[in-house]
CSV table of C-alpha atoms in Angstrom, one decimal:
chain,number,residue,atom,x,y,z
A,1,ALA,CA,53.7,19.7,-3.1
A,2,THR,CA,56.6,22.2,-2.6
A,3,ASP,CA,56.6,26.0,-2.0
A,4,GLY,CA,59.4,27.4,-4.1
A,5,GLY,CA,60.2,30.0,-1.5
A,6,ALA,CA,60.8,33.8,-1.5
A,7,HIS,CA,60.8,35.7,-4.8
A,8,VAL,CA,64.0,36.4,-6.7
A,9,THR,CA,64.9,39.2,-9.1
A,10,VAL,CA,68.0,37.6,-10.6
A,11,SER,CA,67.6,34.5,-12.9
A,12,PRO,CA,67.1,31.6,-12.4
A,13,LYS,CA,64.6,30.8,-9.7
A,14,THR,CA,65.4,27.4,-8.1
A,15,TRP,CA,64.1,25.1,-5.5
A,16,THR,CA,64.0,21.3,-4.6
A,17,HIS,CA,61.0,19.1,-5.2
A,18,THR,CA,60.7,15.4,-4.1
A,19,CYS,CA,58.8,12.9,-6.3
A,20,THR,CA,57.8,9.5,-4.9
A,21,GLY,CA,55.7,6.7,-6.3
A,22,SER,CA,55.0,5.4,-9.8
A,23,ASN,CA,53.2,6.7,-12.9
A,24,LEU,CA,54.3,10.2,-11.9
A,25,LEU,CA,53.3,13.6,-13.2
A,26,LEU,CA,54.9,16.9,-12.1
A,27,PHE,CA,53.4,20.4,-12.4
A,28,VAL,CA,55.3,23.6,-11.9
A,29,GLY,CA,53.5,27.0,-11.6
A,30,LEU,CA,55.5,30.2,-12.1
A,31,VAL,CA,54.5,33.7,-11.2
A,32,THR,CA,56.0,37.2,-12.1
A,33,SER,CA,54.8,40.4,-10.5
A,34,ALA,CA,55.8,44.0,-11.0
A,35,GLY,CA,57.1,43.7,-14.5
A,36,ALA,CA,55.7,40.6,-16.3
A,37,GLY,CA,59.1,39.1,-17.2
A,38,THR,CA,59.1,36.1,-19.5
A,39,TRP,CA,59.8,32.6,-18.3
A,40,SER,CA,61.8,30.0,-20.1
A,41,ALA,CA,60.7,26.4,-19.8
A,42,PRO,CA,61.8,25.2,-16.3
A,43,THR,CA,63.8,22.0,-15.8
A,44,TYR,CA,63.5,19.3,-13.2
A,45,ASN,CA,66.6,17.2,-12.7
A,46,SER,CA,67.9,18.9,-15.8
A,47,VAL,CA,65.0,17.6,-17.9
A,48,THR,CA,63.0,20.4,-19.7
A,49,MET,CA,59.3,20.7,-18.9
A,50,THR,CA,56.5,21.4,-21.3
A,51,GLN,CA,54.2,24.5,-21.1
A,52,ILE,CA,50.5,24.1,-20.6
A,53,GLY,CA,49.6,27.8,-20.8
A,54,THR,CA,50.5,31.3,-19.8
A,55,GLU,CA,48.5,34.4,-19.0
A,56,VAL,CA,49.4,38.1,-18.7
A,57,PHE,CA,47.0,40.2,-16.6
A,58,ASN,CA,46.7,43.3,-14.4
A,59,GLY,CA,47.5,45.8,-17.1
A,60,ASN,CA,50.2,43.5,-18.6
A,61,ALA,CA,52.1,43.8,-15.3
A,62,GLU,CA,51.8,40.2,-14.1
A,63,ARG,CA,52.4,36.8,-15.7
A,64,ILE,CA,51.6,33.2,-14.7
A,65,SER,CA,52.8,30.1,-16.5
A,66,LEU,CA,52.0,26.4,-15.9
A,67,TYR,CA,54.3,23.5,-17.0
A,68,TYR,CA,54.3,19.7,-16.7
A,69,LEU,CA,56.7,16.8,-16.9
A,70,ILE,CA,55.7,13.1,-17.4
A,71,ASN,CA,57.7,10.5,-15.5
A,72,PRO,CA,59.9,12.8,-13.5
A,73,ALA,CA,62.8,11.3,-11.7
A,74,THR,CA,62.1,10.1,-8.2
A,75,GLY,CA,63.8,11.6,-5.2
A,76,ALA,CA,64.8,15.1,-4.3
A,77,ASN,CA,65.7,17.1,-7.5
A,78,THR,CA,66.1,20.7,-8.5
A,79,VAL,CA,63.5,22.8,-10.3
A,80,SER,CA,65.2,25.6,-12.2
A,81,ALA,CA,63.4,28.3,-14.1
A,82,ALA,CA,65.2,31.0,-16.0
A,83,PHE,CA,63.5,34.3,-16.7
A,84,THR,CA,63.9,37.8,-18.2
A,85,GLY,CA,62.8,41.0,-16.6
A,86,THR,CA,63.3,42.6,-13.2
A,87,GLY,CA,60.0,41.7,-11.5
A,88,ASN,CA,59.5,39.5,-8.5
A,89,HIS,CA,59.7,35.8,-9.7
A,90,THR,CA,58.3,33.0,-7.6
A,91,GLY,CA,57.1,29.4,-8.1
A,92,SER,CA,55.8,26.2,-6.7
A,93,SER,CA,55.4,22.5,-7.7
A,94,VAL,CA,53.1,19.5,-7.1
A,95,SER,CA,53.5,15.9,-8.3
A,96,TYR,CA,50.9,13.2,-8.6
A,97,THR,CA,51.1,9.4,-8.7
A,98,GLY,CA,48.9,7.0,-10.7
A,99,ALA,CA,48.7,9.4,-13.7
A,100,LEU,CA,48.6,8.3,-17.4
A,101,GLN,CA,52.0,8.6,-18.9
A,102,SER,CA,50.8,9.9,-22.3
A,103,GLY,CA,48.3,12.4,-23.7
A,104,VAL,CA,49.1,15.0,-21.1
A,105,PRO,CA,47.2,17.3,-20.6
A,106,ASP,CA,43.8,15.7,-21.2
A,107,ALA,CA,42.3,19.2,-21.6
A,108,THR,CA,43.2,22.8,-20.6
A,109,ALA,CA,41.6,26.2,-20.2
A,110,GLU,CA,42.8,29.5,-18.9
A,111,GLY,CA,41.7,33.1,-18.5
A,112,THR,CA,41.6,36.3,-16.5
A,113,THR,CA,39.0,38.3,-14.6
A,114,VAL,CA,38.5,41.0,-11.9
A,115,GLY,CA,36.8,40.2,-8.6
A,116,THR,CA,37.1,38.6,-5.2
A,117,THR,CA,37.2,35.0,-6.7
A,118,ARG,CA,38.1,33.3,-9.9
A,119,THR,CA,36.4,30.1,-11.2
A,120,GLN,CA,38.4,28.0,-13.8
A,121,SER,CA,36.4,25.5,-15.7
A,122,VAL,CA,37.9,22.7,-17.8
A,123,THR,CA,36.0,20.1,-19.9
A,124,SER,CA,37.7,16.7,-19.5
A,125,VAL,CA,37.8,14.2,-22.4
A,126,ALA,CA,38.9,10.9,-20.7
A,127,ASP,CA,36.9,9.4,-17.8
A,128,ASN,CA,38.1,9.6,-14.2
A,129,CYS,CA,40.4,12.6,-14.8
A,130,TRP,CA,41.6,14.9,-12.1
A,131,LEU,CA,41.5,18.6,-12.5
A,132,MET,CA,44.3,20.9,-11.2
A,133,GLY,CA,45.0,24.5,-11.6
A,134,LEU,CA,47.3,27.5,-10.9
A,135,PHE,CA,45.6,30.6,-9.5
A,136,VAL,CA,47.0,34.1,-8.9
A,137,GLY,CA,45.2,37.1,-7.4
A,138,ALA,CA,46.7,40.5,-7.6
A,139,GLY,CA,46.0,41.1,-3.9
A,140,LEU,CA,47.7,39.2,-1.2
A,141,GLY,CA,47.5,36.0,-3.2
A,142,ALA,CA,45.2,33.1,-4.0
A,143,SER,CA,43.8,30.4,-1.8
A,144,ALA,CA,41.3,27.6,-2.4
A,145,GLY,CA,37.6,28.3,-2.8
A,146,ALA,CA,34.6,26.0,-2.5
A,147,GLY,CA,35.1,22.4,-3.8
A,148,THR,CA,38.8,23.0,-4.3
A,149,THR,CA,41.8,21.7,-2.3
A,150,LEU,CA,44.9,23.9,-1.8
A,151,ARG,CA,48.1,21.9,-2.4
A,152,VAL,CA,50.7,24.7,-2.0
A,153,ARG,CA,50.9,28.5,-2.0
A,154,THR,CA,54.1,30.4,-2.4
A,155,ASN,CA,55.0,31.8,1.0
A,156,ASP,CA,56.5,35.2,0.4
A,157,ASN,CA,55.2,37.9,2.6
A,158,THR,CA,57.3,40.6,1.0
A,159,VAL,CA,55.3,40.8,-2.3
A,160,TRP,CA,51.8,40.3,-3.6
A,161,ASN,CA,50.7,38.2,-6.5
A,162,LEU,CA,51.5,34.8,-5.0
A,163,GLY,CA,50.6,31.6,-6.9
A,164,ALA,CA,48.5,28.7,-5.5
A,165,LEU,CA,48.4,25.2,-7.0
A,166,VAL,CA,45.1,23.6,-6.3
A,167,ASP,CA,43.0,20.6,-7.5
A,168,LYS,CA,39.5,19.2,-7.2
A,169,ASN,CA,40.7,16.2,-5.1
A,170,ALA,CA,38.2,13.9,-6.9
A,171,VAL,CA,37.7,12.1,-10.2
A,172,ILE,CA,35.5,13.6,-12.9
A,173,THR,CA,33.1,11.0,-14.1
A,174,PRO,CA,31.5,11.0,-16.6
A,175,PRO,CA,33.8,13.3,-18.5
A,176,GLY,CA,32.7,16.9,-18.8
A,177,ALA,CA,33.0,20.4,-17.4
A,178,ALA,CA,34.5,20.7,-13.9
A,179,THR,CA,35.7,23.7,-11.9
A,180,VAL,CA,38.3,24.8,-9.4
A,181,ILE,CA,37.9,28.1,-7.5
A,182,GLY,CA,40.4,30.5,-6.2
A,183,GLU,CA,39.6,33.3,-3.7
A,184,ASP,CA,41.4,36.3,-2.1
A,185,SER,CA,40.1,37.8,1.1
A,186,PHE,CA,41.9,41.0,0.4
A,187,GLY,CA,39.1,42.2,-1.9
A,188,THR,CA,38.4,42.9,-5.6
A,189,ASN,CA,41.5,42.4,-7.7
A,190,PRO,CA,42.7,41.2,-11.1
A,191,TRP,CA,43.0,37.4,-11.4
A,192,ALA,CA,44.6,34.8,-13.7
A,193,SER,CA,44.3,31.1,-13.8
A,194,ILE,CA,45.3,28.0,-15.8
A,195,GLY,CA,43.5,24.7,-15.4
A,196,ALA,CA,44.4,21.2,-16.7
A,197,THR,CA,42.9,17.8,-16.5
A,198,PHE,CA,45.0,14.6,-16.5
A,199,ALA,CA,43.8,10.9,-16.9
A,200,PRO,CA,44.6,8.0,-14.6
A,201,ALA,CA,47.0,5.3,-15.5
A,202,ALA,CA,45.6,2.4,-17.4
A,203,ASP,CA,44.0,-0.4,-15.4
A,204,VAL,CA,46.2,-3.4,-16.0
A,205,ALA,CA,43.7,-5.8,-14.3
A,206,ALA,CA,41.1,-5.6,-17.0
A,207,PRO,CA,43.1,-7.4,-19.8
A,208,ARG,CA,43.9,-10.2,-17.4
A,209,ALA,CA,40.3,-10.6,-16.4
A,210,GLN,CA,39.2,-10.9,-20.1
A,211,PHE,CA,41.9,-13.5,-20.8
A,212,LEU,CA,40.7,-15.7,-17.9
A,213,THR,CA,37.2,-15.4,-19.2
A,214,LEU,CA,38.3,-16.8,-22.5
A,215,LEU,CA,39.8,-19.8,-20.7
A,216,GLY,CA,36.5,-20.5,-19.0
A,217,VAL,CA,37.7,-19.2,-15.6
A,218,ARG,CA,35.2,-17.2,-13.6
């Protein structure tokens, strides 16, 4: 997971993320405060990412957007996100290994609320999915609540509305509704969140086991 660093007001916002492993899946969360500028789809190693969702909240003054890329290049590469507007633009990224390389996302949900916490529920379709999410609170920023693991939070002490990428850190089995929770100790504030489930890579051992059974091998 990578913190994209301090906010910028001049497009694009860039940072470096390192992907390692196999069956990779990359997520990028983008946040705009004080102006709700519009993001273009970010790129990773010059490959365009796909949007999962976007939410405008806090009186249409703030915006969050979540994107993904299947099979991103390994190694250290640049995330670049262009935007319009003069607000404060920040971002962060997280990559996972062992993810199915098709059918992404498995399921999504998003929404806004006002309070001290925000719970995002997503109902998975495939078995053994993981659930991740992007949270933003309009106070000093989001952190992980109960049953939720914080992977990265944008570290910019000069502005509020800082995004946090989180996940459930466990498989969802059987498939169904699961939640991740964001919280903000600063108090009651507007919130936005986007959640997505993604399935594990196919088990290549099962077909081999069936073949051996047909041959009479136990």
